Coordinates of C-alpha atoms in Angstrom, one line a residue:
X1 CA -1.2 19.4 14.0
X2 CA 2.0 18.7 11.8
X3 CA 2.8 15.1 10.0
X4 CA 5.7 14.6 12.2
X5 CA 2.9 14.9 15.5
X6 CA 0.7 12.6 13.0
X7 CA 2.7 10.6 12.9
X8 CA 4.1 10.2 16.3
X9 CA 0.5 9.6 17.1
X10 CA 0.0 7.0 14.9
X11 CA 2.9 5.1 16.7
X12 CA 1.3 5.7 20.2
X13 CA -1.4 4.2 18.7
X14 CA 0.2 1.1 17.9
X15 CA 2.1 0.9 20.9
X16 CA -0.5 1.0 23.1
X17 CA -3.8 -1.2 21.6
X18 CA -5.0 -4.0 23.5
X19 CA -5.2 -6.0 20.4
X20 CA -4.9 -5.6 16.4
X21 CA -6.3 -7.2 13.5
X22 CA -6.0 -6.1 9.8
X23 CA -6.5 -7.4 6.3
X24 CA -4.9 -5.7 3.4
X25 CA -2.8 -6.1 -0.1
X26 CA 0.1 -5.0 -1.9
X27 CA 0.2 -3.8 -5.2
X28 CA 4.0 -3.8 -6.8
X29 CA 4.3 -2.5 -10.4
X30 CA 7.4 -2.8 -11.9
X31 CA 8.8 -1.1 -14.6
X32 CA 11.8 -1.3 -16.8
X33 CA 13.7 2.0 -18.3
X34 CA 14.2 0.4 -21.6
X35 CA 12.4 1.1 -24.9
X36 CA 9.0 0.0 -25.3
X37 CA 9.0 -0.1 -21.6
X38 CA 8.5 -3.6 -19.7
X39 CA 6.0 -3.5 -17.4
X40 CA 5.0 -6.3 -14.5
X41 CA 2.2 -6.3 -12.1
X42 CA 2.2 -8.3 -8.5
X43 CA -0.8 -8.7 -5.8
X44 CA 0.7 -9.6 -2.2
X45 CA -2.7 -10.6 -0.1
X46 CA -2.1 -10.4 3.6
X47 CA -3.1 -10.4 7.3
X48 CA -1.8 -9.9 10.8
X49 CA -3.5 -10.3 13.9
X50 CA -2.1 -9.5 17.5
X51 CA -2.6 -9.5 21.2
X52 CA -0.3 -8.4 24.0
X53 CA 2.3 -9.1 24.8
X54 CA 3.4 -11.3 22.1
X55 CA 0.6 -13.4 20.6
X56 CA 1.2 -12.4 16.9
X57 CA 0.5 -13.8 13.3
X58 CA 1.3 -12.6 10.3
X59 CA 0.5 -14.5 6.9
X60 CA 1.4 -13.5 3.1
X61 CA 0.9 -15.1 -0.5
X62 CA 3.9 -14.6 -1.8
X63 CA 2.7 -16.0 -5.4
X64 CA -0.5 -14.1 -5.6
X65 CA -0.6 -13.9 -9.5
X66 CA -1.2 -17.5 -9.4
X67 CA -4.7 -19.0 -8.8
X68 CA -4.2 -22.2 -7.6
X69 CA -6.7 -23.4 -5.2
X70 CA -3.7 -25.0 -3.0
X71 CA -1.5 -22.1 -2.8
X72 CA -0.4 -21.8 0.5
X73 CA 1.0 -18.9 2.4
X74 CA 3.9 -17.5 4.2
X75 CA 3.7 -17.7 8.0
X76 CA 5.3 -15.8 10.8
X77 CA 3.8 -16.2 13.9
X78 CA 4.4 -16.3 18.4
X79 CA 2.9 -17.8 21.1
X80 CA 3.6 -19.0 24.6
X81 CA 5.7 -21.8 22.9
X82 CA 8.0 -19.0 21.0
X83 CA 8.6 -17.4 17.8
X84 CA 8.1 -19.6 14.6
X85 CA 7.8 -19.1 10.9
X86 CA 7.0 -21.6 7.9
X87 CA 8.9 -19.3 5.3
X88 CA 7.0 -21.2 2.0
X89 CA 7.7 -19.8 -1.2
X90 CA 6.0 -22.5 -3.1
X91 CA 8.6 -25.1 -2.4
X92 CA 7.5 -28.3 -1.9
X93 CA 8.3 -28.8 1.4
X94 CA 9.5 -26.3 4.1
X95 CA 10.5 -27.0 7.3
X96 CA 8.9 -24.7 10.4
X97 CA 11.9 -22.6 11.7
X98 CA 12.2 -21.5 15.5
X99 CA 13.6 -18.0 16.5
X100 CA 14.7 -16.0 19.8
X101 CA 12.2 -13.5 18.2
X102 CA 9.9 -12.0 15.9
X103 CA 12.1 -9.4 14.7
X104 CA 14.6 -11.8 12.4
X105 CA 11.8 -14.0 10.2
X106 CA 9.6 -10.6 10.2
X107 CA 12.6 -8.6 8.6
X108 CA 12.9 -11.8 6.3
X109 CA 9.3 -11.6 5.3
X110 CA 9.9 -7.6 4.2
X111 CA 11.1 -8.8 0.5
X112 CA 8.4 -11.4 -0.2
X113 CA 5.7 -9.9 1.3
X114 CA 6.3 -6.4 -0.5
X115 CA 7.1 -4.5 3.1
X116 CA 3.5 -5.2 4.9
X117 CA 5.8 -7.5 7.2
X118 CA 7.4 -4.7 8.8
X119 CA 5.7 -1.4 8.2
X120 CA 3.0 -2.4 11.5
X121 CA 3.8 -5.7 12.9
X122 CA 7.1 -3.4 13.5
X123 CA 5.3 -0.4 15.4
X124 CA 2.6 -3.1 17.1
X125 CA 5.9 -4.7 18.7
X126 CA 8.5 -1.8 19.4
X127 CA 10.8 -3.2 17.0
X128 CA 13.8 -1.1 15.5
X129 CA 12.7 0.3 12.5
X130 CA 13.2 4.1 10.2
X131 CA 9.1 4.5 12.0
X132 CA 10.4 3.8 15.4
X133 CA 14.0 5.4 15.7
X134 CA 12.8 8.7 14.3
X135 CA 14.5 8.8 11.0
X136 CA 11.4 9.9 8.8
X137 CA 9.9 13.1 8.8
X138 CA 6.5 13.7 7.1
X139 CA 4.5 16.7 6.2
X140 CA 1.0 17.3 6.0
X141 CA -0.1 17.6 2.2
X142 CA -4.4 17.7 2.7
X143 CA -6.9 15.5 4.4
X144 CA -8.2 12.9 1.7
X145 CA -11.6 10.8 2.1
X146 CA -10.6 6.9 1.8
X147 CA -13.0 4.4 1.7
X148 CA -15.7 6.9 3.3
X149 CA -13.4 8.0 6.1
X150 CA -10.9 11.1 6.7
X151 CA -6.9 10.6 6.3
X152 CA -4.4 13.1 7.2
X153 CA -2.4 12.6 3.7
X154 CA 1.6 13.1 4.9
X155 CA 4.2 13.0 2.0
X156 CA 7.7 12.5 3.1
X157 CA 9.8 15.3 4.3
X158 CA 12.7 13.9 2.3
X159 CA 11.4 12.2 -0.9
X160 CA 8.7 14.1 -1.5
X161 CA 5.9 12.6 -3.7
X162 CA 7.8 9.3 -3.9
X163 CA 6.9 8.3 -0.3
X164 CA 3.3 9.1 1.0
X165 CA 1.3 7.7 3.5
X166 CA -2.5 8.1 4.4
X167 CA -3.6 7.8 8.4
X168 CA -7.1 7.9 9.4
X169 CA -7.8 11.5 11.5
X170 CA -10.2 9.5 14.0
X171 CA -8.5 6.3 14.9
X172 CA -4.7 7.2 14.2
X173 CA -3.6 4.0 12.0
X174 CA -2.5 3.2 8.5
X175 CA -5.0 3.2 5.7
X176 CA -2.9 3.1 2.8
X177 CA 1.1 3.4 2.0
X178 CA 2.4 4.1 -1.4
X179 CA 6.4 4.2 -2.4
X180 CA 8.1 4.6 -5.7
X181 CA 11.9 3.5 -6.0
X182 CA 13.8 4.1 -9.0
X183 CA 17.0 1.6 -9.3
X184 CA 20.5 1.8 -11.4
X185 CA 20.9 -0.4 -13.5
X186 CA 23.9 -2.1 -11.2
X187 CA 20.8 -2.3 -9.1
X188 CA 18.4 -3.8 -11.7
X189 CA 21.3 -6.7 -12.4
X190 CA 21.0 -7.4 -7.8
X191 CA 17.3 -7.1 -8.0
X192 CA 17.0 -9.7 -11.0
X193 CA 19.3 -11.7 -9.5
X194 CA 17.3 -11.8 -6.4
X195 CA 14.3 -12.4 -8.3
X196 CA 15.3 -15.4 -9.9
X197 CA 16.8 -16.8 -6.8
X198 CA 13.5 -17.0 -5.5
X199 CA 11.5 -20.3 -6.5
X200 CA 8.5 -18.7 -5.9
X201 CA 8.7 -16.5 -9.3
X202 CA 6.0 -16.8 -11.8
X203 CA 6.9 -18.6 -14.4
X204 CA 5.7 -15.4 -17.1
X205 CA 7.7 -13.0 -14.8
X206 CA 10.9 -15.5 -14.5
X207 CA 11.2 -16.4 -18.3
X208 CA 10.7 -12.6 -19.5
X209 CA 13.6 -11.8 -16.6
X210 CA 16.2 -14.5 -18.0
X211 CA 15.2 -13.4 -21.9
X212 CA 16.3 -9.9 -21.0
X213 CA 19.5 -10.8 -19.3
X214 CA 21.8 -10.7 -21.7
X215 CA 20.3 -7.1 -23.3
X216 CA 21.9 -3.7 -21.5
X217 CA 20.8 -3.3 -17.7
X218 CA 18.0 -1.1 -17.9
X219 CA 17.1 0.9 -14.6
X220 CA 14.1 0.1 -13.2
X221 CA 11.2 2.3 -11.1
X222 CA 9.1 -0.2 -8.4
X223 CA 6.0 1.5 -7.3
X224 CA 4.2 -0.1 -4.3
X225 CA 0.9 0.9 -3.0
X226 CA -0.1 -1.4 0.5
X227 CA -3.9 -1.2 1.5
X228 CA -4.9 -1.7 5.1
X229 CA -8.4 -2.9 6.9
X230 CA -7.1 -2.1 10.4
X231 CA -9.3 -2.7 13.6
X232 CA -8.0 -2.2 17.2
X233 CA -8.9 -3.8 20.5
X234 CA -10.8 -6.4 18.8
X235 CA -11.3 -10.0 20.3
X236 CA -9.2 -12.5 18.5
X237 CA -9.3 -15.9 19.6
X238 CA -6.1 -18.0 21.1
X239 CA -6.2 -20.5 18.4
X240 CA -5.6 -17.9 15.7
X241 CA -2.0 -17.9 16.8
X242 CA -1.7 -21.6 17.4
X243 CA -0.5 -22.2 13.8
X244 CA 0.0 -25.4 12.1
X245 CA 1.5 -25.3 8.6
X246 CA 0.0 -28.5 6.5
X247 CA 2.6 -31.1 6.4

């Protein structure tokens, strides 16, 4: 079997459970082209859970470096009363937003949640995606154990080394991602700005970021490796998707 029919697989697979149910966490490191190097490490804890049609939840810590005990996370979730998200980013108070559907506060959740927002939730729900329209191509590089199972290892057709993902040979679903990006440094001045747009920065991450403003725009390589604890056709109770954000 070839990546591309691995692959193709691994979308049936998601397109067709009963339920889903997954824990995982991104890793982001970032590091700057200057001289010594700069270099920044993020943790992105999250979960989904899903039965069909359309009882979803998907929640994130966005501000996983800190350890406060009332951090709270970033929500996106549907029921039989819509589609709803509680977009906090550790502002004090955020408002619970209503949508016609899952796909706009899911593509929202990409930046803060490091991707794990749409990588799955986007196959579990047929939305428009590079996965589902067919504009990747993988190959088959070796069959790795991970985490005492088999995983068809597929590195992308087009980037090589830089894009590689690692789908279990038995059950067909997403074990482990990684992707490196390497950014201009017109790039690295959007991506800071971004960065210190959102309140959610930690404070370390957002003073060394302004300090380094005014020096020549280094470029700037973001490696992120997303870990997944997927089961399928699980039982997930209703009240898991009846979400209510503290007030």
């Amino acid at each position: 079997m070839d990546g591309d029919a691995i692959l193709q697989r691994m979308l049936a697979t998601y397109a067709s459970c009963r339920s889903y149910r997954d824990i995982g966490e991104v890793h982001e490191v970032l590091t700057s082209g200057d001289e010594p190097p700069q270099v920044w490490k993020l943790r992105k804890p999250f979960q989904t859970g899903f039965v069909r049609p359309l009882s979803f939840v998907f929640e994130c810590f966005v501000d996983a470096l800190s350890e406060r005990a009332d951090r709270k996370p970033y929500v996106v979730w549907s029921n039989e009363r819509g589609a709803r998200s509680w977009p906090n980013r550790g502002r004090a108070a955020v408002a619970v937003h209503t949508h016609a559907s899952l796909e706009e506060p899911l593509a929202l959740a990409a930046g803060p949640s490091g991707g794990s927002s749409a990588t799955v939730p986007s196959m579990l729900l047929g939305l428009a995606s590079r996965w589902t329209r067919g504009d990747v191509r993988f190959d088959l590089e070796a069959v790795d154990d991970i985490d005492g199972r088999a995983c068809h290892r597929l590195q992308s057709a087009r980037f090589g080394p830089a894009e590689l993902m690692w789908i279990d040979c038995e059950r067909h679903v997403l074990v482990r991602r990684y992707l490196r990006l390497h950014s201009s440094p017109e790039a690295s001045r959007r991506q800071r700005a971004a960065a210190l747009a959102d309140p959610s920065l930690p404070a370390d991450l957002r003073r060394d970021l302004e300090q380094s403003a005014s020096s020549p725009e280094p470029s700037l390589t973001t490696e992120t490796t997303t870990y997944y604890r997927p089961e399928l056709d699980v039982e997930i109770e209703a009240g898991a998707f009846d979400v209510r954000p503290p007030e």
